[in-house]
Short mmCIF file of C-alpha atoms and ligand atoms in Angstrom, two decimals:
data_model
loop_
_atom_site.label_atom_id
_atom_site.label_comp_id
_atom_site.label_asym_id
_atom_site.label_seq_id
_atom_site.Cartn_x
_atom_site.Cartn_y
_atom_site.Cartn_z
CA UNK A 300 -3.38 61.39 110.33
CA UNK A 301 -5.78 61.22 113.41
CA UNK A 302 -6.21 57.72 115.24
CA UNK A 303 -9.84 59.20 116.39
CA UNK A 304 -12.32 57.93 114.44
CA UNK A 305 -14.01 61.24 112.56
CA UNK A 306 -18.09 61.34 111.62
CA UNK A 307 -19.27 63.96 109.45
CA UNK A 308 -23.05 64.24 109.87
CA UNK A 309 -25.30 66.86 107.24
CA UNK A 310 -28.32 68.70 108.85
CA UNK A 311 -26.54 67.96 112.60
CA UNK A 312 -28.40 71.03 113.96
CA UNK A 313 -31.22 70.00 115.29
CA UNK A 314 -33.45 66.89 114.92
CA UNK A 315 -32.43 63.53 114.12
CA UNK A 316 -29.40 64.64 112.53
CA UNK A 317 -28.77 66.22 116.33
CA UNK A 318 -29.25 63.27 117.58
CA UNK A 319 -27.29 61.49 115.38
CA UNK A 320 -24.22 63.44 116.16
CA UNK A 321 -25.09 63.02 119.72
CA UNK A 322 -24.90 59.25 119.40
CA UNK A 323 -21.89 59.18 117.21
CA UNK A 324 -20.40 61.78 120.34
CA UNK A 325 -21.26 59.29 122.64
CA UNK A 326 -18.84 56.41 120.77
CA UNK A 327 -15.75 58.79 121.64
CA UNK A 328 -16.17 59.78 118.27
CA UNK A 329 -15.42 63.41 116.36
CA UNK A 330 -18.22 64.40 115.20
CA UNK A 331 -18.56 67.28 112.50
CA UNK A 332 -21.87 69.24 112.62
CA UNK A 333 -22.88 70.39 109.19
CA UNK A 334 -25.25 72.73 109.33
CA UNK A 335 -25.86 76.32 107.02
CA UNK A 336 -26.84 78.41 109.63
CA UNK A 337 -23.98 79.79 111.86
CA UNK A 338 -26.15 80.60 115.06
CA UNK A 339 -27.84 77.29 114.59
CA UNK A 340 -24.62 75.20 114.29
CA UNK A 341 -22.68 77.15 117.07
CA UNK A 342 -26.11 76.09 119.42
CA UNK A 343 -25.27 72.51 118.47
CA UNK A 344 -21.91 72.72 118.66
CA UNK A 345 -22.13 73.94 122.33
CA UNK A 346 -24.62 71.70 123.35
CA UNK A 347 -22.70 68.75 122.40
CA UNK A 348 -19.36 69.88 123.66
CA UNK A 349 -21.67 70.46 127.15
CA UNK A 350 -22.41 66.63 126.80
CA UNK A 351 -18.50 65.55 126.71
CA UNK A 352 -18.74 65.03 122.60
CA UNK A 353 -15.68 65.94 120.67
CA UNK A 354 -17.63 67.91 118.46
CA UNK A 355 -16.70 70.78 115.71
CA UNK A 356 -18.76 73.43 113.54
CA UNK A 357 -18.92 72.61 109.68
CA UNK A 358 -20.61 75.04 107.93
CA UNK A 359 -22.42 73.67 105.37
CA UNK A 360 -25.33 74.06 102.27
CA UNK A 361 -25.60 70.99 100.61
CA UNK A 362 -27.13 72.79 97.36
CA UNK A 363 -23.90 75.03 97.41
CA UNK A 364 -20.68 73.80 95.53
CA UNK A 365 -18.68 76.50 97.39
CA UNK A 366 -19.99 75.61 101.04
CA UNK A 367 -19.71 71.43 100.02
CA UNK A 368 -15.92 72.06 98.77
CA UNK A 369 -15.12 74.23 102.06
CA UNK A 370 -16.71 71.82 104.13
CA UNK A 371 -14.36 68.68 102.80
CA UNK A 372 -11.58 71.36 103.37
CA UNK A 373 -12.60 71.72 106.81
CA UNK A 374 -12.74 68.20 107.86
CA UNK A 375 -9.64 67.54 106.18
CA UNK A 376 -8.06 69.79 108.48
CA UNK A 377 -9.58 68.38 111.00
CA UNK A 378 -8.71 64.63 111.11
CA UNK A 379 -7.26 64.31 107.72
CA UNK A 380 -9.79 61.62 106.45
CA UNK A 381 -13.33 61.11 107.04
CA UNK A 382 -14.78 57.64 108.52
CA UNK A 383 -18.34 58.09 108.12
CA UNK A 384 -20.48 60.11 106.19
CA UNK A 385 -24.41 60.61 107.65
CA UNK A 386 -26.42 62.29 104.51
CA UNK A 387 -29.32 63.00 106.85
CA UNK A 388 -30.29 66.88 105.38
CA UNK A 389 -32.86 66.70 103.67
CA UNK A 390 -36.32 68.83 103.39
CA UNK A 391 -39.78 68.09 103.00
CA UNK A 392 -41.04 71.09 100.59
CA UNK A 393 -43.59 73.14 100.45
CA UNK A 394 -47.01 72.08 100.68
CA UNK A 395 -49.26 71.47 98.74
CA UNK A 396 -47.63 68.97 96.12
CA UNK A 397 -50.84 66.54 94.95
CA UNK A 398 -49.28 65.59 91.51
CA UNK A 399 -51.61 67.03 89.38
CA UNK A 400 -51.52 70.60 90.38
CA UNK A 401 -47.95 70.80 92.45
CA UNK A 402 -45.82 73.62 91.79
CA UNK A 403 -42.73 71.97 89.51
CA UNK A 404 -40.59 74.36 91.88
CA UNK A 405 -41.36 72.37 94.91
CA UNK A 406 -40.28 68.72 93.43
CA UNK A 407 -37.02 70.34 92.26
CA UNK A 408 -36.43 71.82 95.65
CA UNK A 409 -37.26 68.44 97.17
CA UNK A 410 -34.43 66.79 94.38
CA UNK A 411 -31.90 69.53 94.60
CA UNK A 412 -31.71 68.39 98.26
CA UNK A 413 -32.60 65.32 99.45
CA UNK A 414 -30.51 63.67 96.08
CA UNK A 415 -28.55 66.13 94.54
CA UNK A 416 -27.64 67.34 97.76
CA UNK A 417 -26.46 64.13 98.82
CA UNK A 418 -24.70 63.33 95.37
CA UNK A 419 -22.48 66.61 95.72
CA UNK A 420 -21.79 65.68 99.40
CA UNK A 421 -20.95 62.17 99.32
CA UNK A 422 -18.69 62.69 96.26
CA UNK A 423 -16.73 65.64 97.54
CA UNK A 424 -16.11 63.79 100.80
CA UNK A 425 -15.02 60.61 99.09
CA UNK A 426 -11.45 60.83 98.66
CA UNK A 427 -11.83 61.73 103.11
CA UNK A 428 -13.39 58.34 102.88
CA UNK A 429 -11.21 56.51 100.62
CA UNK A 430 -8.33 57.06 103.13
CA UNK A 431 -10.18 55.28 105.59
CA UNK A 432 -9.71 51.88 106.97
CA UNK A 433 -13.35 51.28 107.34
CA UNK A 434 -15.53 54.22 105.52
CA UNK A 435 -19.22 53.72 105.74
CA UNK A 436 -22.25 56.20 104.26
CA UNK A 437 -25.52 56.64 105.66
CA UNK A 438 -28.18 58.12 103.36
CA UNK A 439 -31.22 58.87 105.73
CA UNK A 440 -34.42 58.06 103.57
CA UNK A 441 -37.72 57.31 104.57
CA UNK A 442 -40.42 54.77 103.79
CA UNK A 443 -42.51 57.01 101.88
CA UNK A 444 -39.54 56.50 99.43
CA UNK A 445 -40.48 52.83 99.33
CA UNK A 446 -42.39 52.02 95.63
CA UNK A 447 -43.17 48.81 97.52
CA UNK A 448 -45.07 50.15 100.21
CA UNK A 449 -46.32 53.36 98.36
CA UNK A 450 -48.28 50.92 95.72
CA UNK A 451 -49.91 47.88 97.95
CA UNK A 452 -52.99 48.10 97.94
CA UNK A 453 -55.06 49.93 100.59
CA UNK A 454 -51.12 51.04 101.65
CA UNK A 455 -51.23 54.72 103.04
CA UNK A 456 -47.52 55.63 103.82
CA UNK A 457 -47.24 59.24 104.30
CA UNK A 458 -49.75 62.11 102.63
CA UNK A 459 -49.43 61.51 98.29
CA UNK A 460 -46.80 63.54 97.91
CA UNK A 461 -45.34 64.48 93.92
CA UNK A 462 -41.76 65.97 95.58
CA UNK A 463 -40.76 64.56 98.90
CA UNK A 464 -41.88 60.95 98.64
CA UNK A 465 -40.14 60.63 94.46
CA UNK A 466 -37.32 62.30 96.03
CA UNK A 467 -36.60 59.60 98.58
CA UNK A 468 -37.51 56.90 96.19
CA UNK A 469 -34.90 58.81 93.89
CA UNK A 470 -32.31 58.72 96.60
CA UNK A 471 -32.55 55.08 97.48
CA UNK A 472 -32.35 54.31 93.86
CA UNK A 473 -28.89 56.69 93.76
CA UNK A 474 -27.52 54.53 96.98
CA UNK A 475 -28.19 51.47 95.03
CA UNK A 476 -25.65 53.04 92.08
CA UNK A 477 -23.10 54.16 94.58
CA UNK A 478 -22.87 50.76 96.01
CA UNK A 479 -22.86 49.26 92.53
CA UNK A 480 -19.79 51.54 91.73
CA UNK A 481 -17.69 51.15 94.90
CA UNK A 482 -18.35 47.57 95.83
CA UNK A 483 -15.27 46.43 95.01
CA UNK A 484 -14.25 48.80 97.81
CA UNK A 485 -14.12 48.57 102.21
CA UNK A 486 -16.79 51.53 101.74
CA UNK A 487 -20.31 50.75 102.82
CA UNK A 488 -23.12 52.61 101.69
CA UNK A 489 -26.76 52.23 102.69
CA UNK A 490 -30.13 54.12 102.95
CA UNK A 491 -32.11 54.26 106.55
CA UNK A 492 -35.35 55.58 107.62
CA UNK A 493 -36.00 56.70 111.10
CA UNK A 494 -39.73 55.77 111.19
CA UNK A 495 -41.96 58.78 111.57
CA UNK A 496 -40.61 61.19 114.29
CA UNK A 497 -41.56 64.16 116.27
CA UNK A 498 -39.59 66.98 114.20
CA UNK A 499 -39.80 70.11 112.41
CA UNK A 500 -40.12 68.32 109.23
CA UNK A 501 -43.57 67.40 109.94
CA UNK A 502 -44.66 69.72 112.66
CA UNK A 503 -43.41 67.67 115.93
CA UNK A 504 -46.36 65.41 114.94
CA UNK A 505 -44.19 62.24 114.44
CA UNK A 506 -44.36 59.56 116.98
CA UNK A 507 -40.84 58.44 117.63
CA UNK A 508 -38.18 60.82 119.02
CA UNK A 509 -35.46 61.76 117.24
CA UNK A 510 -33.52 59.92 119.30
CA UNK A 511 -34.99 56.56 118.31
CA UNK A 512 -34.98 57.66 114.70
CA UNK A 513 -31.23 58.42 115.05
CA UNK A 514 -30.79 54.71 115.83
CA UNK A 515 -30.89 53.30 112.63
CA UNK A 516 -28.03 55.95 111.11
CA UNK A 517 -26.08 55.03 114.37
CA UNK A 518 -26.15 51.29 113.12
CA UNK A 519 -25.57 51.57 109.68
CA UNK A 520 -22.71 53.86 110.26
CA UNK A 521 -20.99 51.08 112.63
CA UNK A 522 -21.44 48.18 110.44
CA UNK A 523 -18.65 45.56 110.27
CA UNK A 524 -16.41 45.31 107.57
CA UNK A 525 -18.19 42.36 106.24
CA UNK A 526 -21.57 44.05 106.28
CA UNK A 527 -24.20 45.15 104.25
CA UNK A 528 -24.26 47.51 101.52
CA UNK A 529 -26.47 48.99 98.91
CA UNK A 530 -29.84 48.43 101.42
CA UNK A 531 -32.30 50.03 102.84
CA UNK A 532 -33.08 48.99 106.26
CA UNK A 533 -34.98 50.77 109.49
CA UNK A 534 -35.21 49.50 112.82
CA UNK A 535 -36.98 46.20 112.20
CA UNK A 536 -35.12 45.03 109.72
CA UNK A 537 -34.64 45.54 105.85
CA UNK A 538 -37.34 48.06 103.93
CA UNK A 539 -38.60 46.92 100.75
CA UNK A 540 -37.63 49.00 98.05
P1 NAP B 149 -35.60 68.50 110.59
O1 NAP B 149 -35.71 68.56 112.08
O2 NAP B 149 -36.39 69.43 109.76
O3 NAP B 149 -34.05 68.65 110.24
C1 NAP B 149 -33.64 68.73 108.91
C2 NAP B 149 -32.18 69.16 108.92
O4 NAP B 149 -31.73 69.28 107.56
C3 NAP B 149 -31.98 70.53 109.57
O5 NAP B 149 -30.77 70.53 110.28
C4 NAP B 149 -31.91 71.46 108.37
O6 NAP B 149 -31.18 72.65 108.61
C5 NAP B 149 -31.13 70.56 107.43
N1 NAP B 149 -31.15 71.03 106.06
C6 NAP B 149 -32.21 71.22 105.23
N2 NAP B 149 -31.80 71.71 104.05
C7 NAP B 149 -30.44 71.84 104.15
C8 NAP B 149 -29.44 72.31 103.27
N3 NAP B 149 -29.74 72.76 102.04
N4 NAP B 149 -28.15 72.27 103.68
C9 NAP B 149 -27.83 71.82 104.92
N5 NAP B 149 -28.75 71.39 105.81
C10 NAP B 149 -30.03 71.41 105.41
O7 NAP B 149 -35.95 67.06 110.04
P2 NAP B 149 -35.68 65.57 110.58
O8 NAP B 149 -36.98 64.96 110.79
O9 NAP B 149 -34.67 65.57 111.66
O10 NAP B 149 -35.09 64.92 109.24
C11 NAP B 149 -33.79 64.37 109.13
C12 NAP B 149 -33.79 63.39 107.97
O11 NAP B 149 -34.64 62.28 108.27
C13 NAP B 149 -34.31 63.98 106.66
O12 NAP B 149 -33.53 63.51 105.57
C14 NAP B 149 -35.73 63.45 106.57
O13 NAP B 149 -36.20 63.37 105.26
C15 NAP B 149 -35.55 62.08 107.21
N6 NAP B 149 -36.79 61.50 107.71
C16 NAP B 149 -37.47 62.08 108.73
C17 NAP B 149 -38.64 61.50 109.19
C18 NAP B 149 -39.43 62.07 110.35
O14 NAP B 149 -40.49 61.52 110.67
N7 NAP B 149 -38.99 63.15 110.97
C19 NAP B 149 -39.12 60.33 108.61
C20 NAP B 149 -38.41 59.76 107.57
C21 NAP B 149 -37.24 60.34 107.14
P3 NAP B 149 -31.93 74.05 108.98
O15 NAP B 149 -32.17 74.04 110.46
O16 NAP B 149 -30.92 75.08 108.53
O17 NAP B 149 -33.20 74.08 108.18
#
């Protein structure tokens, strides 16, 4: 099995999952790019071999069984285990989705993969994980996800939103689970949020670069042994649920 410690980071082609890869690279790390789009992924893969990162093309669909399974297969091959696991895919929707006229399509979009997604990846890469020494999972949410923040009064966290925002609050409430389950284990497993960065996600209009909203996956997914897990945290500390 490889000594090199092996990342495996979901929607690495461009973005904050980029730049997560980038800053995982930058550790001496391997660093698998999943990403569905061939063209896309090779363009990352390139650009982050140009940069010195030990870097390698995972072709992958996180709402695909087939392209999850292959995708463990791959990074088996590659390093024999996985370290860390950076669920960071995830999709917006399409507009408009005011809860009382949103197209039920468009929430179950949103679920099938910013939760499900994550659900079929994280569990198909676990046994990768379980053979690590120190195996840690980052579930990028967002503060939109937060009921906390989404309810106080006069609060306006993101647009009201009946798929994307329920979709995050759904996947912090599945990282909770996880940790409940495997917390008698060395794995780690805990939901970030970038603040609100200039992407494609929301039309470059965000005001951090993906580079600072990379930060927070980078930290999570080098916590120490005796860390935190089962929390949702972004770069000022912990996020109320
Ligand atoms: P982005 O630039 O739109 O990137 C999203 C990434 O996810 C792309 O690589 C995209 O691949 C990939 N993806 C989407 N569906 C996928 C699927 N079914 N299978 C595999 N990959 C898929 O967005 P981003 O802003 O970097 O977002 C990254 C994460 O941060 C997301 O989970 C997002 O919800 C979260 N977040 C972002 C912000 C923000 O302000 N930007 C704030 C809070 C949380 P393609 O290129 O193939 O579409």
């Amino acid at each position: 099995m490889s000594e090199q410690t092996i990342a495996l980071v979901t929607g690495a082609n461009k973005g904050i999952g980029y730049e997560i890869a980038a800053g995982l690279g930058a550790l001496g790390w391997t660093v698998g790019v999943g990403a569905r789009d061939q063209e896309r992924r090779e363009n990352a893969v390139a650009k982050l071999r140009a940069a010195g990162i030990d870097a390698f093309g995972v072709p992958l669909d996180v709402t695909d069984d087939a392209s999850v399974a292959g995708a463990a297969r791959l990074v088996e091959e590659h390093g024999g285990r996985l370290d860390v696991l950076v669920n960071n895919a995830g999709t917006t929707g399409n507009a408009p989705q005011m809860p009382t006229t949103v197209d039920v399509s468009t929430v179950r979009a949103a679920v099938e993969t910013n939760v499900i997604g994550v659900i079929r990846v994280t569990n198909a890469m676990l046994p990768l994980l379980r053979r690590s020494a120190s195996p840690r999972i980052v579930n990028m949410s967002s503060s939109v996800g937060s009921l906390t923040l989404q309810s106080a009064p006069g609060a306006e966290v993101g647009p009201i939103s009946a798929a994307y925002s329920p979709s995050k609050t759904f996947l912090n409430a599945v990282t909770v689970q996880y940790a409940r389950e495997l917390r008698d284990t060395d794995i780690l497993i805990n939901a970030g949020c970038p603040g609100y960065c200039a992407t494609d996600l929301n039309g470059f209009r965000g005001v951090r670069t993906p580079e600072q909203g990379a930060a927070i996956a980078l930290r999570l997914a080098t916590l120490p042994d005796d860390g935190p897990t089962g929390r949702f945290f972004d770069d000022a500390g912990e996020v109320a649920w």
